[in-house]
Amino acid sequence: MTEKEKMFAGQWYNANFDEKLIEERAIVKDLCMKLSSTPMQELSRRRKILREILPNVDADAVEILSPFMVDYGYNIFLGAGTFLNHNCYLMDCAQIRLGKKVFVGPNCGFYTAIHPLDIIKRAEGLEMAKPIEIGDDVWIGGDVTILPGVKIGSGSVIGAKSLVTKDIPENVMAFGNPARVIKKIGMETLLV
């Protein structure tokens, strides 16, 4: 198996010394920098660049503010109406799926990579990745960090500055470090 195939399979793979993966990351990071230097008023040009960065996303159906950074881009799936505020980083070594109408505040990080605790294996460049999945109509406050393998249910709200280390069910408010469910929310709460 290639290192990329191992990455897709959720196995330990060499991310730091595999030439193909290094090249893919360099190309997409250059595109992210190009997007960041493209004025917001040049919407058609920005959407064209976004299509290159995120081939599995309808660039006309989402809004992404700069700066914005990814590792590969092809592992990201965003539903229609999703909004990513400034300085969002999606470390997409595994799939990152955001549903429809997800609102992500500024300075948020979605991290799929896991590194070995053993210093020798870590120095060899090994890592593993677990996917992140966010349901529809989720609101993620500013400065939130979401760790590998986390699922957040539809309709939930994650408070600012939270560290999400485990799954969050649907229709709840959660926050803290680590994030924990504070209360159940319903449509009446959302409409107030």
Short mmCIF file of N, CA and C in Angstrom, two decimals:
data_model
loop_
_atom_site.label_atom_id
_atom_site.label_comp_id
_atom_site.label_asym_id
_atom_site.label_seq_id
_atom_site.Cartn_x
_atom_site.Cartn_y
_atom_site.Cartn_z
N MET A 1 0.84 -1.19 0.00
CA MET A 1 0.00 0.00 0.00
C MET A 1 0.88 1.25 0.00
N THR A 2 0.41 2.28 -0.70
CA THR A 2 1.11 3.56 -0.65
C THR A 2 0.78 4.24 0.67
N GLU A 3 1.55 5.27 1.01
CA GLU A 3 1.28 6.01 2.24
C GLU A 3 -0.10 6.68 2.17
N LYS A 4 -0.48 7.16 1.00
CA LYS A 4 -1.80 7.77 0.84
C LYS A 4 -2.91 6.74 1.04
N GLU A 5 -2.73 5.54 0.53
CA GLU A 5 -3.73 4.47 0.73
C GLU A 5 -3.85 4.12 2.21
N LYS A 6 -2.71 4.08 2.90
CA LYS A 6 -2.75 3.83 4.35
C LYS A 6 -3.49 4.95 5.06
N MET A 7 -3.26 6.20 4.64
CA MET A 7 -3.94 7.35 5.23
C MET A 7 -5.45 7.19 5.07
N PHE A 8 -5.90 6.85 3.84
CA PHE A 8 -7.33 6.68 3.59
C PHE A 8 -7.92 5.52 4.39
N ALA A 9 -7.11 4.50 4.65
CA ALA A 9 -7.58 3.31 5.36
C ALA A 9 -7.57 3.48 6.88
N GLY A 10 -7.09 4.62 7.37
CA GLY A 10 -7.05 4.86 8.81
C GLY A 10 -5.92 4.11 9.50
N GLN A 11 -4.87 3.77 8.75
CA GLN A 11 -3.72 3.07 9.31
C GLN A 11 -2.59 4.06 9.59
N TRP A 12 -1.56 3.59 10.31
CA TRP A 12 -0.37 4.40 10.49
C TRP A 12 0.28 4.59 9.13
N TYR A 13 0.64 5.82 8.82
CA TYR A 13 1.27 6.12 7.53
C TYR A 13 2.34 7.19 7.74
N ASN A 14 3.21 7.33 6.76
CA ASN A 14 4.30 8.29 6.84
C ASN A 14 3.86 9.58 6.17
N ALA A 15 3.53 10.56 6.95
CA ALA A 15 3.06 11.85 6.43
C ALA A 15 4.19 12.83 6.19
N ASN A 16 5.24 12.72 6.96
CA ASN A 16 6.28 13.74 6.94
C ASN A 16 7.39 13.51 5.94
N PHE A 17 7.55 12.28 5.47
CA PHE A 17 8.66 11.99 4.56
C PHE A 17 8.22 11.37 3.24
N ASP A 18 6.91 11.24 3.02
CA ASP A 18 6.41 10.70 1.75
C ASP A 18 6.32 11.84 0.73
N GLU A 19 7.08 11.72 -0.35
CA GLU A 19 7.18 12.81 -1.33
C GLU A 19 5.84 13.17 -1.96
N LYS A 20 5.01 12.18 -2.24
CA LYS A 20 3.71 12.45 -2.87
C LYS A 20 2.81 13.28 -1.95
N LEU A 21 2.73 12.89 -0.68
CA LEU A 21 1.89 13.64 0.26
C LEU A 21 2.45 15.02 0.54
N ILE A 22 3.77 15.14 0.60
CA ILE A 22 4.40 16.45 0.80
C ILE A 22 4.05 17.37 -0.36
N GLU A 23 4.11 16.83 -1.58
CA GLU A 23 3.80 17.63 -2.78
C GLU A 23 2.33 18.06 -2.78
N GLU A 24 1.42 17.13 -2.46
CA GLU A 24 -0.01 17.46 -2.42
C GLU A 24 -0.29 18.57 -1.40
N ARG A 25 0.33 18.48 -0.23
CA ARG A 25 0.12 19.53 0.79
C ARG A 25 0.67 20.87 0.33
N ALA A 26 1.84 20.86 -0.32
CA ALA A 26 2.44 22.11 -0.78
C ALA A 26 1.57 22.79 -1.83
N ILE A 27 1.02 22.02 -2.76
CA ILE A 27 0.18 22.59 -3.82
C ILE A 27 -1.07 23.24 -3.22
N VAL A 28 -1.76 22.52 -2.32
CA VAL A 28 -3.01 23.06 -1.78
C VAL A 28 -2.75 24.22 -0.82
N LYS A 29 -1.63 24.20 -0.11
CA LYS A 29 -1.33 25.32 0.78
C LYS A 29 -1.00 26.58 -0.02
N ASP A 30 -0.35 26.41 -1.18
CA ASP A 30 -0.13 27.55 -2.08
C ASP A 30 -1.46 28.11 -2.58
N LEU A 31 -2.41 27.21 -2.88
CA LEU A 31 -3.74 27.66 -3.31
C LEU A 31 -4.46 28.41 -2.19
N CYS A 32 -4.30 27.93 -0.95
CA CYS A 32 -4.91 28.62 0.20
C CYS A 32 -4.32 30.02 0.36
N MET A 33 -3.03 30.14 0.15
CA MET A 33 -2.40 31.47 0.22
C MET A 33 -2.89 32.36 -0.92
N LYS A 34 -3.09 31.76 -2.09
CA LYS A 34 -3.63 32.51 -3.24
C LYS A 34 -5.04 33.00 -2.92
N LEU A 35 -5.84 32.14 -2.31
CA LEU A 35 -7.20 32.54 -1.91
C LEU A 35 -7.14 33.69 -0.91
N SER A 36 -6.24 33.61 0.05
CA SER A 36 -6.12 34.65 1.07
C SER A 36 -5.71 35.99 0.49
N SER A 37 -4.96 35.97 -0.61
CA SER A 37 -4.52 37.23 -1.23
C SER A 37 -5.48 37.74 -2.29
N THR A 38 -6.57 37.00 -2.52
CA THR A 38 -7.57 37.42 -3.49
C THR A 38 -8.65 38.24 -2.78
N PRO A 39 -8.89 39.48 -3.24
CA PRO A 39 -9.89 40.33 -2.57
C PRO A 39 -11.27 39.68 -2.50
N MET A 40 -11.96 39.92 -1.41
CA MET A 40 -13.30 39.37 -1.20
C MET A 40 -14.27 39.80 -2.31
N GLN A 41 -14.07 40.98 -2.88
CA GLN A 41 -14.97 41.46 -3.93
C GLN A 41 -14.78 40.72 -5.25
N GLU A 42 -13.70 39.99 -5.40
CA GLU A 42 -13.46 39.19 -6.61
C GLU A 42 -14.04 37.79 -6.39
N LEU A 43 -15.36 37.74 -6.22
CA LEU A 43 -16.05 36.52 -5.84
C LEU A 43 -15.87 35.38 -6.84
N SER A 44 -15.96 35.66 -8.14
CA SER A 44 -15.83 34.58 -9.12
C SER A 44 -14.42 33.99 -9.10
N ARG A 45 -13.41 34.83 -8.91
CA ARG A 45 -12.03 34.33 -8.83
C ARG A 45 -11.83 33.50 -7.56
N ARG A 46 -12.39 33.97 -6.45
CA ARG A 46 -12.28 33.23 -5.19
C ARG A 46 -12.96 31.87 -5.31
N ARG A 47 -14.13 31.82 -5.93
CA ARG A 47 -14.83 30.55 -6.09
C ARG A 47 -14.05 29.58 -6.97
N LYS A 48 -13.38 30.11 -7.99
CA LYS A 48 -12.55 29.27 -8.86
C LYS A 48 -11.41 28.65 -8.06
N ILE A 49 -10.77 29.44 -7.22
CA ILE A 49 -9.67 28.93 -6.39
C ILE A 49 -10.22 27.91 -5.38
N LEU A 50 -11.38 28.21 -4.79
CA LEU A 50 -12.00 27.28 -3.83
C LEU A 50 -12.30 25.93 -4.48
N ARG A 51 -12.73 25.93 -5.73
CA ARG A 51 -12.99 24.67 -6.44
C ARG A 51 -11.72 23.83 -6.57
N GLU A 52 -10.59 24.50 -6.72
CA GLU A 52 -9.31 23.79 -6.79
C GLU A 52 -8.91 23.24 -5.42
N ILE A 53 -9.15 24.03 -4.39
CA ILE A 53 -8.80 23.60 -3.03
C ILE A 53 -9.72 22.49 -2.56
N LEU A 54 -11.02 22.66 -2.80
CA LEU A 54 -12.05 21.75 -2.29
C LEU A 54 -12.84 21.12 -3.44
N PRO A 55 -12.29 20.11 -4.11
CA PRO A 55 -12.97 19.55 -5.28
C PRO A 55 -14.30 18.87 -4.98
N ASN A 56 -14.57 18.53 -3.71
CA ASN A 56 -15.83 17.86 -3.35
C ASN A 56 -16.85 18.80 -2.71
N VAL A 57 -16.65 20.11 -2.91
CA VAL A 57 -17.54 21.11 -2.32
C VAL A 57 -18.09 22.01 -3.42
N ASP A 58 -19.38 22.33 -3.35
CA ASP A 58 -19.98 23.30 -4.26
C ASP A 58 -19.60 24.70 -3.78
N ALA A 59 -18.59 25.27 -4.41
CA ALA A 59 -18.05 26.57 -3.97
C ALA A 59 -19.08 27.69 -4.05
N ASP A 60 -20.13 27.53 -4.86
CA ASP A 60 -21.17 28.54 -4.97
C ASP A 60 -22.16 28.45 -3.80
N ALA A 61 -22.14 27.35 -3.06
CA ALA A 61 -23.14 27.11 -2.01
C ALA A 61 -22.60 27.33 -0.60
N VAL A 62 -21.32 27.69 -0.47
CA VAL A 62 -20.72 27.91 0.84
C VAL A 62 -20.04 29.28 0.87
N GLU A 63 -19.73 29.75 2.07
CA GLU A 63 -18.97 30.99 2.20
C GLU A 63 -17.79 30.73 3.12
N ILE A 64 -16.59 31.04 2.63
CA ILE A 64 -15.37 30.83 3.39
C ILE A 64 -14.56 32.12 3.38
N LEU A 65 -14.30 32.65 4.58
CA LEU A 65 -13.52 33.87 4.70
C LEU A 65 -12.04 33.54 4.87
N SER A 66 -11.19 34.42 4.39
CA SER A 66 -9.74 34.23 4.50
C SER A 66 -9.24 34.86 5.80
N PRO A 67 -8.10 34.36 6.31
CA PRO A 67 -7.35 33.23 5.80
C PRO A 67 -8.05 31.91 6.11
N PHE A 68 -7.75 30.92 5.28
CA PHE A 68 -8.34 29.59 5.36
C PHE A 68 -7.24 28.61 4.97
N MET A 69 -7.10 27.51 5.72
CA MET A 69 -6.02 26.57 5.43
C MET A 69 -6.51 25.13 5.56
N VAL A 70 -6.02 24.28 4.66
CA VAL A 70 -6.30 22.84 4.70
C VAL A 70 -4.98 22.10 4.49
N ASP A 71 -5.01 20.78 4.68
CA ASP A 71 -3.82 19.97 4.39
C ASP A 71 -3.88 19.34 3.00
N TYR A 72 -5.07 18.88 2.59
CA TYR A 72 -5.21 18.22 1.29
C TYR A 72 -6.39 18.78 0.49
N GLY A 73 -7.49 19.09 1.14
CA GLY A 73 -8.66 19.64 0.46
C GLY A 73 -9.63 18.60 -0.04
N TYR A 74 -9.13 17.52 -0.62
CA TYR A 74 -10.00 16.51 -1.21
C TYR A 74 -10.72 15.66 -0.16
N ASN A 75 -10.36 15.77 1.09
CA ASN A 75 -11.03 15.03 2.17
C ASN A 75 -12.08 15.88 2.88
N ILE A 76 -12.45 17.02 2.30
CA ILE A 76 -13.39 17.94 2.94
C ILE A 76 -14.70 17.97 2.18
N PHE A 77 -15.80 17.86 2.93
CA PHE A 77 -17.15 17.89 2.35
C PHE A 77 -17.98 18.87 3.18
N LEU A 78 -18.48 19.93 2.53
CA LEU A 78 -19.26 20.97 3.21
C LEU A 78 -20.63 21.05 2.58
N GLY A 79 -21.67 21.03 3.41
CA GLY A 79 -23.04 21.14 2.93
C GLY A 79 -23.39 22.57 2.54
N ALA A 80 -24.44 22.69 1.74
CA ALA A 80 -24.91 23.99 1.28
C ALA A 80 -25.25 24.89 2.45
N GLY A 81 -24.91 26.17 2.31
CA GLY A 81 -25.21 27.16 3.34
C GLY A 81 -24.22 27.20 4.48
N THR A 82 -23.16 26.42 4.40
CA THR A 82 -22.15 26.40 5.46
C THR A 82 -21.27 27.64 5.36
N PHE A 83 -20.91 28.18 6.52
CA PHE A 83 -20.09 29.40 6.61
C PHE A 83 -18.90 29.13 7.51
N LEU A 84 -17.69 29.42 7.00
CA LEU A 84 -16.46 29.32 7.79
C LEU A 84 -15.87 30.71 7.94
N ASN A 85 -15.76 31.18 9.17
CA ASN A 85 -15.24 32.51 9.44
C ASN A 85 -13.72 32.53 9.31
N HIS A 86 -13.12 33.70 9.51
CA HIS A 86 -11.69 33.89 9.33
C HIS A 86 -10.84 32.90 10.14
N ASN A 87 -9.72 32.51 9.53
CA ASN A 87 -8.69 31.72 10.19
C ASN A 87 -9.15 30.33 10.61
N CYS A 88 -9.89 29.67 9.73
CA CYS A 88 -10.32 28.31 9.97
C CYS A 88 -9.29 27.35 9.37
N TYR A 89 -8.91 26.32 10.11
CA TYR A 89 -7.94 25.33 9.64
C TYR A 89 -8.57 23.95 9.72
N LEU A 90 -8.63 23.28 8.56
CA LEU A 90 -9.16 21.93 8.48
C LEU A 90 -8.01 20.98 8.13
N MET A 91 -7.51 20.26 9.13
CA MET A 91 -6.43 19.30 8.94
C MET A 91 -7.07 18.00 8.45
N ASP A 92 -7.25 17.92 7.15
CA ASP A 92 -8.05 16.84 6.56
C ASP A 92 -7.21 15.63 6.11
N CYS A 93 -6.47 15.06 7.04
CA CYS A 93 -5.77 13.80 6.76
C CYS A 93 -6.78 12.67 6.66
N ALA A 94 -7.90 12.79 7.32
CA ALA A 94 -9.07 11.93 7.17
C ALA A 94 -10.21 12.86 6.76
N GLN A 95 -11.35 12.28 6.42
CA GLN A 95 -12.47 13.10 5.97
C GLN A 95 -12.98 14.02 7.08
N ILE A 96 -13.32 15.23 6.66
CA ILE A 96 -14.01 16.19 7.52
C ILE A 96 -15.31 16.53 6.79
N ARG A 97 -16.43 16.19 7.43
CA ARG A 97 -17.75 16.41 6.83
C ARG A 97 -18.55 17.37 7.70
N LEU A 98 -18.93 18.49 7.11
CA LEU A 98 -19.82 19.44 7.77
C LEU A 98 -21.13 19.43 7.01
N GLY A 99 -22.25 19.30 7.72
CA GLY A 99 -23.55 19.25 7.09
C GLY A 99 -23.99 20.58 6.51
N LYS A 100 -25.27 20.70 6.27
CA LYS A 100 -25.84 21.93 5.72
C LYS A 100 -25.98 22.98 6.81
N LYS A 101 -25.79 24.23 6.41
CA LYS A 101 -25.99 25.39 7.28
C LYS A 101 -25.23 25.29 8.60
N VAL A 102 -23.97 24.88 8.51
CA VAL A 102 -23.10 24.86 9.69
C VAL A 102 -22.41 26.22 9.75
N PHE A 103 -22.42 26.84 10.92
CA PHE A 103 -21.77 28.13 11.12
C PHE A 103 -20.55 27.91 12.00
N VAL A 104 -19.36 28.26 11.47
CA VAL A 104 -18.11 28.08 12.20
C VAL A 104 -17.51 29.45 12.48
N GLY A 105 -17.30 29.76 13.75
CA GLY A 105 -16.73 31.04 14.14
C GLY A 105 -15.26 31.16 13.78
N PRO A 106 -14.66 32.32 14.04
CA PRO A 106 -13.25 32.54 13.69
C PRO A 106 -12.30 31.70 14.54
N ASN A 107 -11.13 31.45 13.97
CA ASN A 107 -10.02 30.78 14.67
C ASN A 107 -10.33 29.36 15.13
N CYS A 108 -11.08 28.62 14.33
CA CYS A 108 -11.42 27.24 14.69
C CYS A 108 -10.49 26.26 13.99
N GLY A 109 -10.22 25.14 14.67
CA GLY A 109 -9.38 24.10 14.11
C GLY A 109 -10.06 22.74 14.19
N PHE A 110 -10.03 22.02 13.07
CA PHE A 110 -10.57 20.67 12.97
C PHE A 110 -9.37 19.75 12.70
N TYR A 111 -8.98 18.94 13.68
CA TYR A 111 -7.74 18.17 13.61
C TYR A 111 -8.02 16.68 13.53
N THR A 112 -7.66 16.04 12.43
CA THR A 112 -7.90 14.61 12.26
C THR A 112 -6.68 13.76 12.58
N ALA A 113 -5.49 14.35 12.64
CA ALA A 113 -4.25 13.58 12.80
C ALA A 113 -3.98 13.19 14.25
N ILE A 114 -3.45 11.99 14.39
CA ILE A 114 -3.02 11.45 15.67
C ILE A 114 -1.55 11.05 15.51
N HIS A 115 -0.72 11.43 16.45
CA HIS A 115 0.70 11.10 16.38
C HIS A 115 1.06 10.11 17.48
N PRO A 116 2.03 9.25 17.23
CA PRO A 116 2.42 8.27 18.24
C PRO A 116 2.97 8.93 19.50
N LEU A 117 2.71 8.34 20.64
CA LEU A 117 3.30 8.82 21.88
C LEU A 117 4.77 8.44 21.96
N ASP A 118 5.12 7.32 21.34
CA ASP A 118 6.51 6.86 21.32
C ASP A 118 7.36 7.81 20.49
N ILE A 119 8.41 8.36 21.09
CA ILE A 119 9.23 9.39 20.45
C ILE A 119 9.91 8.88 19.18
N ILE A 120 10.32 7.64 19.14
CA ILE A 120 11.01 7.10 17.96
C ILE A 120 10.05 6.99 16.79
N LYS A 121 8.86 6.46 17.02
CA LYS A 121 7.87 6.36 15.94
C LYS A 121 7.43 7.74 15.48
N ARG A 122 7.29 8.66 16.42
CA ARG A 122 6.89 10.02 16.06
C ARG A 122 7.96 10.68 15.19
N ALA A 123 9.22 10.46 15.53
CA ALA A 123 10.33 11.03 14.76
C ALA A 123 10.42 10.42 13.36
N GLU A 124 9.88 9.22 13.18
CA GLU A 124 9.86 8.58 11.86
C GLU A 124 8.82 9.20 10.94
N GLY A 125 7.98 10.08 11.49
CA GLY A 125 6.97 10.76 10.69
C GLY A 125 5.64 10.04 10.61
N LEU A 126 5.46 9.05 11.46
CA LEU A 126 4.21 8.29 11.42
C LEU A 126 3.06 9.09 12.02
N GLU A 127 1.89 8.91 11.44
CA GLU A 127 0.66 9.44 12.02
C GLU A 127 -0.50 8.60 11.53
N MET A 128 -1.63 8.78 12.16
CA MET A 128 -2.88 8.12 11.81
C MET A 128 -3.95 9.21 11.83
N ALA A 129 -5.04 9.00 11.12
CA ALA A 129 -6.08 10.02 11.10
C ALA A 129 -7.46 9.40 11.31
N LYS A 130 -8.30 10.13 12.03
CA LYS A 130 -9.69 9.71 12.25
C LYS A 130 -10.61 10.83 11.77
N PRO A 131 -11.71 10.48 11.11
CA PRO A 131 -12.60 11.50 10.54
C PRO A 131 -13.36 12.32 11.58
N ILE A 132 -13.80 13.49 11.13
CA ILE A 132 -14.64 14.38 11.93
C ILE A 132 -15.94 14.56 11.16
N GLU A 133 -17.06 14.48 11.88
CA GLU A 133 -18.37 14.62 11.23
C GLU A 133 -19.25 15.58 12.04
N ILE A 134 -19.74 16.61 11.36
CA ILE A 134 -20.60 17.61 11.98
C ILE A 134 -21.96 17.57 11.27
N GLY A 135 -23.05 17.48 12.03
CA GLY A 135 -24.39 17.42 11.44
C GLY A 135 -24.85 18.76 10.88
N ASP A 136 -26.09 18.80 10.43
CA ASP A 136 -26.69 20.02 9.89
C ASP A 136 -27.00 21.02 11.01
N ASP A 137 -27.01 22.31 10.63
CA ASP A 137 -27.47 23.38 11.53
C ASP A 137 -26.69 23.46 12.84
N VAL A 138 -25.41 23.16 12.80
CA VAL A 138 -24.57 23.24 14.00
C VAL A 138 -23.91 24.61 14.03
N TRP A 139 -23.79 25.17 15.20
CA TRP A 139 -23.10 26.45 15.40
C TRP A 139 -21.88 26.17 16.26
N ILE A 140 -20.71 26.50 15.72
CA ILE A 140 -19.46 26.31 16.43
C ILE A 140 -18.88 27.69 16.71
N GLY A 141 -18.76 28.05 17.99
CA GLY A 141 -18.28 29.37 18.37
C GLY A 141 -16.81 29.57 18.04
N GLY A 142 -16.33 30.80 18.25
CA GLY A 142 -14.94 31.15 17.95
C GLY A 142 -13.94 30.39 18.80
N ASP A 143 -12.77 30.14 18.23
CA ASP A 143 -11.65 29.51 18.93
C ASP A 143 -11.95 28.10 19.43
N VAL A 144 -12.78 27.36 18.71
CA VAL A 144 -13.09 25.98 19.09
C VAL A 144 -12.11 25.04 18.41
N THR A 145 -11.67 24.03 19.15
CA THR A 145 -10.80 22.97 18.62
C THR A 145 -11.56 21.66 18.67
N ILE A 146 -11.59 20.97 17.52
CA ILE A 146 -12.27 19.67 17.42
C ILE A 146 -11.22 18.61 17.10
N LEU A 147 -11.16 17.58 17.93
CA LEU A 147 -10.12 16.57 17.83
C LEU A 147 -10.54 15.38 16.96
N PRO A 148 -9.58 14.51 16.61
CA PRO A 148 -9.84 13.38 15.70
C PRO A 148 -10.96 12.47 16.18
N GLY A 149 -11.77 12.03 15.21
CA GLY A 149 -12.81 11.04 15.47
C GLY A 149 -14.09 11.58 16.07
N VAL A 150 -14.20 12.88 16.26
CA VAL A 150 -15.36 13.48 16.92
C VAL A 150 -16.54 13.61 15.95
N LYS A 151 -17.74 13.34 16.47
CA LYS A 151 -18.99 13.59 15.75
C LYS A 151 -19.82 14.56 16.59
N ILE A 152 -20.40 15.56 15.92
CA ILE A 152 -21.29 16.51 16.60
C ILE A 152 -22.65 16.42 15.91
N GLY A 153 -23.69 16.15 16.68
CA GLY A 153 -25.03 15.96 16.14
C GLY A 153 -25.67 17.23 15.65
N SER A 154 -26.61 17.09 14.73
CA SER A 154 -27.33 18.21 14.13
C SER A 154 -27.99 19.07 15.20
N GLY A 155 -28.02 20.38 14.93
CA GLY A 155 -28.71 21.33 15.79
C GLY A 155 -27.96 21.72 17.05
N SER A 156 -26.78 21.20 17.26
CA SER A 156 -26.04 21.50 18.50
C SER A 156 -25.25 22.80 18.39
N VAL A 157 -24.92 23.35 19.54
CA VAL A 157 -24.14 24.57 19.64
C VAL A 157 -22.91 24.26 20.51
N ILE A 158 -21.73 24.62 20.00
CA ILE A 158 -20.49 24.44 20.74
C ILE A 158 -20.00 25.83 21.13
N GLY A 159 -19.88 26.09 22.43
CA GLY A 159 -19.49 27.41 22.92
C GLY A 159 -18.05 27.76 22.59
N ALA A 160 -17.81 29.06 22.50
CA ALA A 160 -16.48 29.58 22.17
C ALA A 160 -15.41 29.04 23.12
N LYS A 161 -14.23 28.88 22.59
CA LYS A 161 -13.03 28.43 23.32
C LYS A 161 -13.11 26.98 23.80
N SER A 162 -14.03 26.19 23.27
CA SER A 162 -14.19 24.81 23.71
C SER A 162 -13.17 23.89 23.04
N LEU A 163 -12.84 22.81 23.73
CA LEU A 163 -12.01 21.74 23.20
C LEU A 163 -12.89 20.50 23.14
N VAL A 164 -13.27 20.08 21.92
CA VAL A 164 -14.20 18.96 21.75
C VAL A 164 -13.38 17.69 21.57
N THR A 165 -13.40 16.84 22.60
CA THR A 165 -12.59 15.63 22.61
C THR A 165 -13.39 14.36 22.38
N LYS A 166 -14.73 14.46 22.50
CA LYS A 166 -15.59 13.28 22.29
C LYS A 166 -16.89 13.71 21.65
N ASP A 167 -17.67 12.73 21.21
CA ASP A 167 -18.91 13.00 20.49
C ASP A 167 -19.87 13.85 21.31
N ILE A 168 -20.61 14.69 20.58
CA ILE A 168 -21.65 15.54 21.17
C ILE A 168 -22.96 15.17 20.48
N PRO A 169 -24.02 14.87 21.23
CA PRO A 169 -25.29 14.47 20.60
C PRO A 169 -26.00 15.63 19.92
N GLU A 170 -27.12 15.33 19.28
CA GLU A 170 -27.94 16.33 18.60
C GLU A 170 -28.61 17.27 19.59
N ASN A 171 -28.84 18.50 19.13
CA ASN A 171 -29.67 19.48 19.84
C ASN A 171 -29.28 19.72 21.30
N VAL A 172 -27.99 19.95 21.52
CA VAL A 172 -27.52 20.29 22.86
C VAL A 172 -26.58 21.47 22.76
N MET A 173 -26.41 22.14 23.89
CA MET A 173 -25.36 23.15 24.01
C MET A 173 -24.24 22.50 24.80
N ALA A 174 -23.02 22.62 24.27
CA ALA A 174 -21.86 22.05 24.94
C ALA A 174 -20.74 23.08 24.91
N PHE A 175 -19.98 23.14 26.00
CA PHE A 175 -18.79 23.98 26.00
C PHE A 175 -17.86 23.55 27.12
N GLY A 176 -16.65 24.08 27.07
CA GLY A 176 -15.67 23.82 28.10
C GLY A 176 -14.44 23.13 27.56
N ASN A 177 -13.52 22.84 28.51
CA ASN A 177 -12.27 22.19 28.17
C ASN A 177 -12.04 21.07 29.18
N PRO A 178 -12.43 19.84 28.83
CA PRO A 178 -13.04 19.43 27.57
C PRO A 178 -14.52 19.80 27.51
N ALA A 179 -15.04 19.91 26.29
CA ALA A 179 -16.45 20.27 26.11
C ALA A 179 -17.35 19.20 26.70
N ARG A 180 -18.40 19.65 27.37
CA ARG A 180 -19.39 18.73 27.92
C ARG A 180 -20.77 19.33 27.69
N VAL A 181 -21.75 18.48 27.62
CA VAL A 181 -23.12 18.92 27.38
C VAL A 181 -23.60 19.70 28.60
N ILE A 182 -24.13 20.91 28.35
CA ILE A 182 -24.63 21.76 29.42
C ILE A 182 -26.15 21.67 29.52
N LYS A 183 -26.80 21.66 28.34
CA LYS A 183 -28.26 21.54 28.36
C LYS A 183 -28.77 21.12 26.99
N LYS A 184 -29.97 20.60 26.98
CA LYS A 184 -30.67 20.23 25.76
C LYS A 184 -31.30 21.50 25.19
N ILE A 185 -31.28 21.64 23.87
CA ILE A 185 -31.94 22.79 23.25
C ILE A 185 -32.93 22.29 22.21
N GLY A 186 -33.98 23.08 21.99
CA GLY A 186 -35.00 22.71 21.01
C GLY A 186 -35.29 23.87 20.09
N MET A 187 -36.24 23.69 19.24
CA MET A 187 -36.58 24.73 18.27
C MET A 187 -37.03 26.02 18.96
N GLU A 188 -37.73 25.91 20.10
CA GLU A 188 -38.18 27.12 20.79
C GLU A 188 -36.99 27.96 21.27
N THR A 189 -35.90 27.30 21.67
CA THR A 189 -34.69 28.01 22.08
C THR A 189 -34.04 28.68 20.90
N LEU A 190 -34.03 28.00 19.76
CA LEU A 190 -33.38 28.54 18.57
C LEU A 190 -34.11 29.72 17.99
N LEU A 191 -35.42 29.82 18.21
CA LEU A 191 -36.22 30.88 17.61
C LEU A 191 -36.27 32.15 18.46
N VAL A 192 -35.81 32.10 19.68
CA VAL A 192 -35.87 33.25 20.59
C VAL A 192 -34.83 34.29 20.19
#
